[in-house]
Amino acid sequence: MTASNEFPARISIVTLGVCDLERSADFYERLGWRRAAVSSPEIVWFRTADSVLGLFPYEELAADAGVPATGEPSFRGVTLAVNLESPERVDAALKVAVEAGATVVKPPAATSWGGYSGYFEDLDGHLWELAHNPFFPFTGTGQLDLA
């Protein structure tokens, strides 16, 4: 089955609910990500290789979606991932994340599937995986080539 024009197979924006917008935006800037000029005091945007990351106050994001804000977030059944070109790049990226304020959840290690992977939490508990998958090559523009 292929994607239809009515529902294209793409993810344009991932928006994270955060407790302190400026503190979280500063964290992502310390990772080396650039805040987009269209950011405002209400929402902060970062362009990534494939999509856009938005940061929005947690309570306001819940209200926008029409769901209750249930207090302190816990594991949501979702992780975000950054794939990198080598295990050394995974280690270097994790070092940057920790220096920016992240907490290591699972140190990087060789995986059963032949890659190298570890996890960290951002300042609001969102889980990020840093991984090297030797079976997922990159395009010239830094996107995964999963043809």
PDB file of C-alpha atoms in Angstrom:
ATOM      1  CA  MET A   1       0.000   0.000   0.000  1.00  0.00           C
ATOM      2  CA  THR A   2       1.321   3.466  -0.829  1.00  0.00           C
ATOM      3  CA  ALA A   3       0.569   6.838   0.688  1.00  0.00           C
ATOM      4  CA  SER A   4      -2.203   8.813  -0.915  1.00  0.00           C
ATOM      5  CA  ASN A   5      -2.172  12.466  -1.841  1.00  0.00           C
ATOM      6  CA  GLU A   6      -4.826  12.926   0.838  1.00  0.00           C
ATOM      7  CA  PHE A   7      -2.495  11.603   3.566  1.00  0.00           C
ATOM      8  CA  PRO A   8       1.130  11.952   2.462  1.00  0.00           C
ATOM      9  CA  ALA A   9       3.786   9.846   4.210  1.00  0.00           C
ATOM     10  CA  ARG A  10       5.694  12.561   6.013  1.00  0.00           C
ATOM     11  CA  ILE A  11       6.136  14.082   9.432  1.00  0.00           C
ATOM     12  CA  SER A  12       6.335  17.845   9.125  1.00  0.00           C
ATOM     13  CA  ILE A  13       6.488  18.930  12.767  1.00  0.00           C
ATOM     14  CA  VAL A  14       7.123  17.285  16.115  1.00  0.00           C
ATOM     15  CA  THR A  15       5.985  19.532  18.982  1.00  0.00           C
ATOM     16  CA  LEU A  16       7.176  18.816  22.507  1.00  0.00           C
ATOM     17  CA  GLY A  17       5.287  20.041  25.546  1.00  0.00           C
ATOM     18  CA  VAL A  18       7.776  21.708  27.888  1.00  0.00           C
ATOM     19  CA  CYS A  19       7.595  23.069  31.436  1.00  0.00           C
ATOM     20  CA  ASP A  20       9.787  26.141  30.866  1.00  0.00           C
ATOM     21  CA  LEU A  21       9.867  27.321  27.243  1.00  0.00           C
ATOM     22  CA  GLU A  22      13.015  29.462  27.431  1.00  0.00           C
ATOM     23  CA  ARG A  23      14.965  26.907  29.478  1.00  0.00           C
ATOM     24  CA  SER A  24      14.086  24.170  26.972  1.00  0.00           C
ATOM     25  CA  ALA A  25      14.867  26.383  23.981  1.00  0.00           C
ATOM     26  CA  ASP A  26      18.242  27.198  25.517  1.00  0.00           C
ATOM     27  CA  PHE A  27      18.916  23.459  25.919  1.00  0.00           C
ATOM     28  CA  TYR A  28      18.339  22.784  22.211  1.00  0.00           C
ATOM     29  CA  GLU A  29      20.455  25.794  21.290  1.00  0.00           C
ATOM     30  CA  ARG A  30      23.273  24.343  23.440  1.00  0.00           C
ATOM     31  CA  LEU A  31      22.997  21.211  21.285  1.00  0.00           C
ATOM     32  CA  GLY A  32      23.940  23.481  18.387  1.00  0.00           C
ATOM     33  CA  TRP A  33      20.456  23.763  16.883  1.00  0.00           C
ATOM     34  CA  ARG A  34      19.428  27.175  15.570  1.00  0.00           C
ATOM     35  CA  ARG A  35      16.189  28.799  16.689  1.00  0.00           C
ATOM     36  CA  ALA A  36      14.097  29.722  13.645  1.00  0.00           C
ATOM     37  CA  ALA A  37      13.309  33.386  13.071  1.00  0.00           C
ATOM     38  CA  VAL A  38       9.568  32.609  13.113  1.00  0.00           C
ATOM     39  CA  SER A  39       9.823  31.652  16.798  1.00  0.00           C
ATOM     40  CA  SER A  40       7.854  33.774  19.241  1.00  0.00           C
ATOM     41  CA  PRO A  41       7.472  34.129  23.009  1.00  0.00           C
ATOM     42  CA  GLU A  42       4.667  31.527  22.770  1.00  0.00           C
ATOM     43  CA  ILE A  43       6.401  28.803  20.683  1.00  0.00           C
ATOM     44  CA  VAL A  44       9.957  28.084  19.605  1.00  0.00           C
ATOM     45  CA  TRP A  45      10.846  26.381  16.322  1.00  0.00           C
ATOM     46  CA  PHE A  46      13.998  24.526  15.218  1.00  0.00           C
ATOM     47  CA  ARG A  47      14.556  23.271  11.662  1.00  0.00           C
ATOM     48  CA  THR A  48      16.021  19.782  11.378  1.00  0.00           C
ATOM     49  CA  ALA A  49      17.257  17.915   8.304  1.00  0.00           C
ATOM     50  CA  ASP A  50      13.816  16.411   7.641  1.00  0.00           C
ATOM     51  CA  SER A  51      11.234  18.367   9.609  1.00  0.00           C
ATOM     52  CA  VAL A  52      10.664  20.983  12.294  1.00  0.00           C
ATOM     53  CA  LEU A  53      10.844  20.644  16.070  1.00  0.00           C
ATOM     54  CA  GLY A  54       8.489  22.862  18.038  1.00  0.00           C
ATOM     55  CA  LEU A  55       8.589  23.629  21.750  1.00  0.00           C
ATOM     56  CA  PHE A  56       5.307  24.725  23.339  1.00  0.00           C
ATOM     57  CA  PRO A  57       4.283  25.037  26.995  1.00  0.00           C
ATOM     58  CA  TYR A  58       3.044  21.654  28.230  1.00  0.00           C
ATOM     59  CA  GLU A  59      -0.318  22.828  29.612  1.00  0.00           C
ATOM     60  CA  GLU A  60      -1.056  24.887  26.513  1.00  0.00           C
ATOM     61  CA  LEU A  61      -0.197  21.997  24.195  1.00  0.00           C
ATOM     62  CA  ALA A  62      -2.587  19.721  26.093  1.00  0.00           C
ATOM     63  CA  ALA A  63      -5.308  22.385  25.872  1.00  0.00           C
ATOM     64  CA  ASP A  64      -4.686  22.850  22.145  1.00  0.00           C
ATOM     65  CA  ALA A  65      -5.162  19.093  21.627  1.00  0.00           C
ATOM     66  CA  GLY A  66      -8.234  19.067  23.854  1.00  0.00           C
ATOM     67  CA  VAL A  67      -6.786  16.573  26.341  1.00  0.00           C
ATOM     68  CA  PRO A  68      -6.156  16.951  30.074  1.00  0.00           C
ATOM     69  CA  ALA A  69      -2.685  17.904  31.249  1.00  0.00           C
ATOM     70  CA  THR A  70      -2.103  15.036  33.654  1.00  0.00           C
ATOM     71  CA  GLY A  71       0.741  16.530  35.651  1.00  0.00           C
ATOM     72  CA  GLU A  72       4.348  15.399  35.554  1.00  0.00           C
ATOM     73  CA  PRO A  73       4.941  13.497  32.296  1.00  0.00           C
ATOM     74  CA  SER A  74       6.307   9.970  32.401  1.00  0.00           C
ATOM     75  CA  PHE A  75       7.231   7.565  29.612  1.00  0.00           C
ATOM     76  CA  ARG A  76       4.847   8.287  26.759  1.00  0.00           C
ATOM     77  CA  GLY A  77       5.579   5.296  24.539  1.00  0.00           C
ATOM     78  CA  VAL A  78       7.471   7.572  22.122  1.00  0.00           C
ATOM     79  CA  THR A  79      11.132   8.269  21.519  1.00  0.00           C
ATOM     80  CA  LEU A  80      12.787  10.704  19.168  1.00  0.00           C
ATOM     81  CA  ALA A  81      15.957   9.623  17.401  1.00  0.00           C
ATOM     82  CA  VAL A  82      18.972  11.129  15.722  1.00  0.00           C
ATOM     83  CA  ASN A  83      20.855   8.680  13.519  1.00  0.00           C
ATOM     84  CA  LEU A  84      24.548   9.353  13.063  1.00  0.00           C
ATOM     85  CA  GLU A  85      27.280   8.178  10.731  1.00  0.00           C
ATOM     86  CA  SER A  86      29.398   6.230  13.261  1.00  0.00           C
ATOM     87  CA  PRO A  87      29.579   5.064  16.878  1.00  0.00           C
ATOM     88  CA  GLU A  88      32.119   7.829  17.496  1.00  0.00           C
ATOM     89  CA  ARG A  89      29.589  10.411  16.325  1.00  0.00           C
ATOM     90  CA  VAL A  90      27.011   8.910  18.736  1.00  0.00           C
ATOM     91  CA  ASP A  91      29.464   9.300  21.626  1.00  0.00           C
ATOM     92  CA  ALA A  92      30.338  12.872  20.590  1.00  0.00           C
ATOM     93  CA  ALA A  93      26.662  13.849  20.258  1.00  0.00           C
ATOM     94  CA  LEU A  94      25.849  12.378  23.683  1.00  0.00           C
ATOM     95  CA  LYS A  95      28.693  14.389  25.209  1.00  0.00           C
ATOM     96  CA  VAL A  96      27.187  17.580  23.734  1.00  0.00           C
ATOM     97  CA  ALA A  97      23.732  16.652  25.058  1.00  0.00           C
ATOM     98  CA  VAL A  98      25.069  15.996  28.575  1.00  0.00           C
ATOM     99  CA  GLU A  99      27.011  19.273  28.548  1.00  0.00           C
ATOM    100  CA  ALA A 100      23.750  20.997  27.543  1.00  0.00           C
ATOM    101  CA  GLY A 101      21.958  19.505  30.566  1.00  0.00           C
ATOM    102  CA  ALA A 102      20.632  16.149  29.339  1.00  0.00           C
ATOM    103  CA  THR A 103      20.525  13.055  31.547  1.00  0.00           C
ATOM    104  CA  VAL A 104      21.904   9.780  30.195  1.00  0.00           C
ATOM    105  CA  VAL A 105      19.224   7.094  30.481  1.00  0.00           C
ATOM    106  CA  LYS A 106      21.087   4.297  28.685  1.00  0.00           C
ATOM    107  CA  PRO A 107      24.753   4.726  27.770  1.00  0.00           C
ATOM    108  CA  PRO A 108      25.592   3.950  24.134  1.00  0.00           C
ATOM    109  CA  ALA A 109      26.559   0.345  23.459  1.00  0.00           C
ATOM    110  CA  ALA A 110      26.668  -2.171  20.654  1.00  0.00           C
ATOM    111  CA  THR A 111      23.175  -3.493  19.863  1.00  0.00           C
ATOM    112  CA  SER A 112      21.867  -6.969  19.060  1.00  0.00           C
ATOM    113  CA  TRP A 113      20.885  -5.727  15.572  1.00  0.00           C
ATOM    114  CA  GLY A 114      24.444  -4.707  14.629  1.00  0.00           C
ATOM    115  CA  GLY A 115      24.329  -1.000  15.443  1.00  0.00           C
ATOM    116  CA  TYR A 116      25.290   1.265  18.317  1.00  0.00           C
ATOM    117  CA  SER A 117      22.736   3.141  20.393  1.00  0.00           C
ATOM    118  CA  GLY A 118      22.067   5.018  23.624  1.00  0.00           C
ATOM    119  CA  TYR A 119      19.350   7.230  25.139  1.00  0.00           C
ATOM    120  CA  PHE A 120      19.141  10.534  26.977  1.00  0.00           C
ATOM    121  CA  GLU A 121      16.327  12.603  28.491  1.00  0.00           C
ATOM    122  CA  ASP A 122      15.983  16.275  27.670  1.00  0.00           C
ATOM    123  CA  LEU A 123      15.084  18.752  30.403  1.00  0.00           C
ATOM    124  CA  ASP A 124      11.397  17.770  30.247  1.00  0.00           C
ATOM    125  CA  GLY A 125      11.887  14.002  30.222  1.00  0.00           C
ATOM    126  CA  HIS A 126      11.491  13.495  26.461  1.00  0.00           C
ATOM    127  CA  LEU A 127      13.545  10.464  25.445  1.00  0.00           C
ATOM    128  CA  TRP A 128      16.032  10.853  22.606  1.00  0.00           C
ATOM    129  CA  GLU A 129      17.926   7.969  21.044  1.00  0.00           C
ATOM    130  CA  LEU A 130      21.313   8.568  19.473  1.00  0.00           C
ATOM    131  CA  ALA A 131      22.083   5.714  17.112  1.00  0.00           C
ATOM    132  CA  HIS A 132      24.406   4.476  14.424  1.00  0.00           C
ATOM    133  CA  ASN A 133      22.679   1.971  12.159  1.00  0.00           C
ATOM    134  CA  PRO A 134      25.124   0.658   9.547  1.00  0.00           C
ATOM    135  CA  PHE A 135      22.151  -0.581   7.500  1.00  0.00           C
ATOM    136  CA  PHE A 136      20.580   2.913   7.146  1.00  0.00           C
ATOM    137  CA  PRO A 137      22.692   5.035   4.765  1.00  0.00           C
ATOM    138  CA  PHE A 138      22.338   8.802   4.448  1.00  0.00           C
ATOM    139  CA  THR A 139      21.499  10.869   1.389  1.00  0.00           C
ATOM    140  CA  GLY A 140      23.699  13.807   0.401  1.00  0.00           C
ATOM    141  CA  THR A 141      21.384  16.117   2.352  1.00  0.00           C
ATOM    142  CA  GLY A 142      21.632  14.145   5.617  1.00  0.00           C
ATOM    143  CA  GLN A 143      18.340  12.256   5.403  1.00  0.00           C
ATOM    144  CA  LEU A 144      18.035   8.533   5.949  1.00  0.00           C
ATOM    145  CA  ASP A 145      17.900   6.612   2.679  1.00  0.00           C
ATOM    146  CA  LEU A 146      15.544   3.736   3.392  1.00  0.00           C
ATOM    147  CA  ALA A 147      14.701   2.937  -0.223  1.00  0.00           C
TER     148      ALA A 147
END
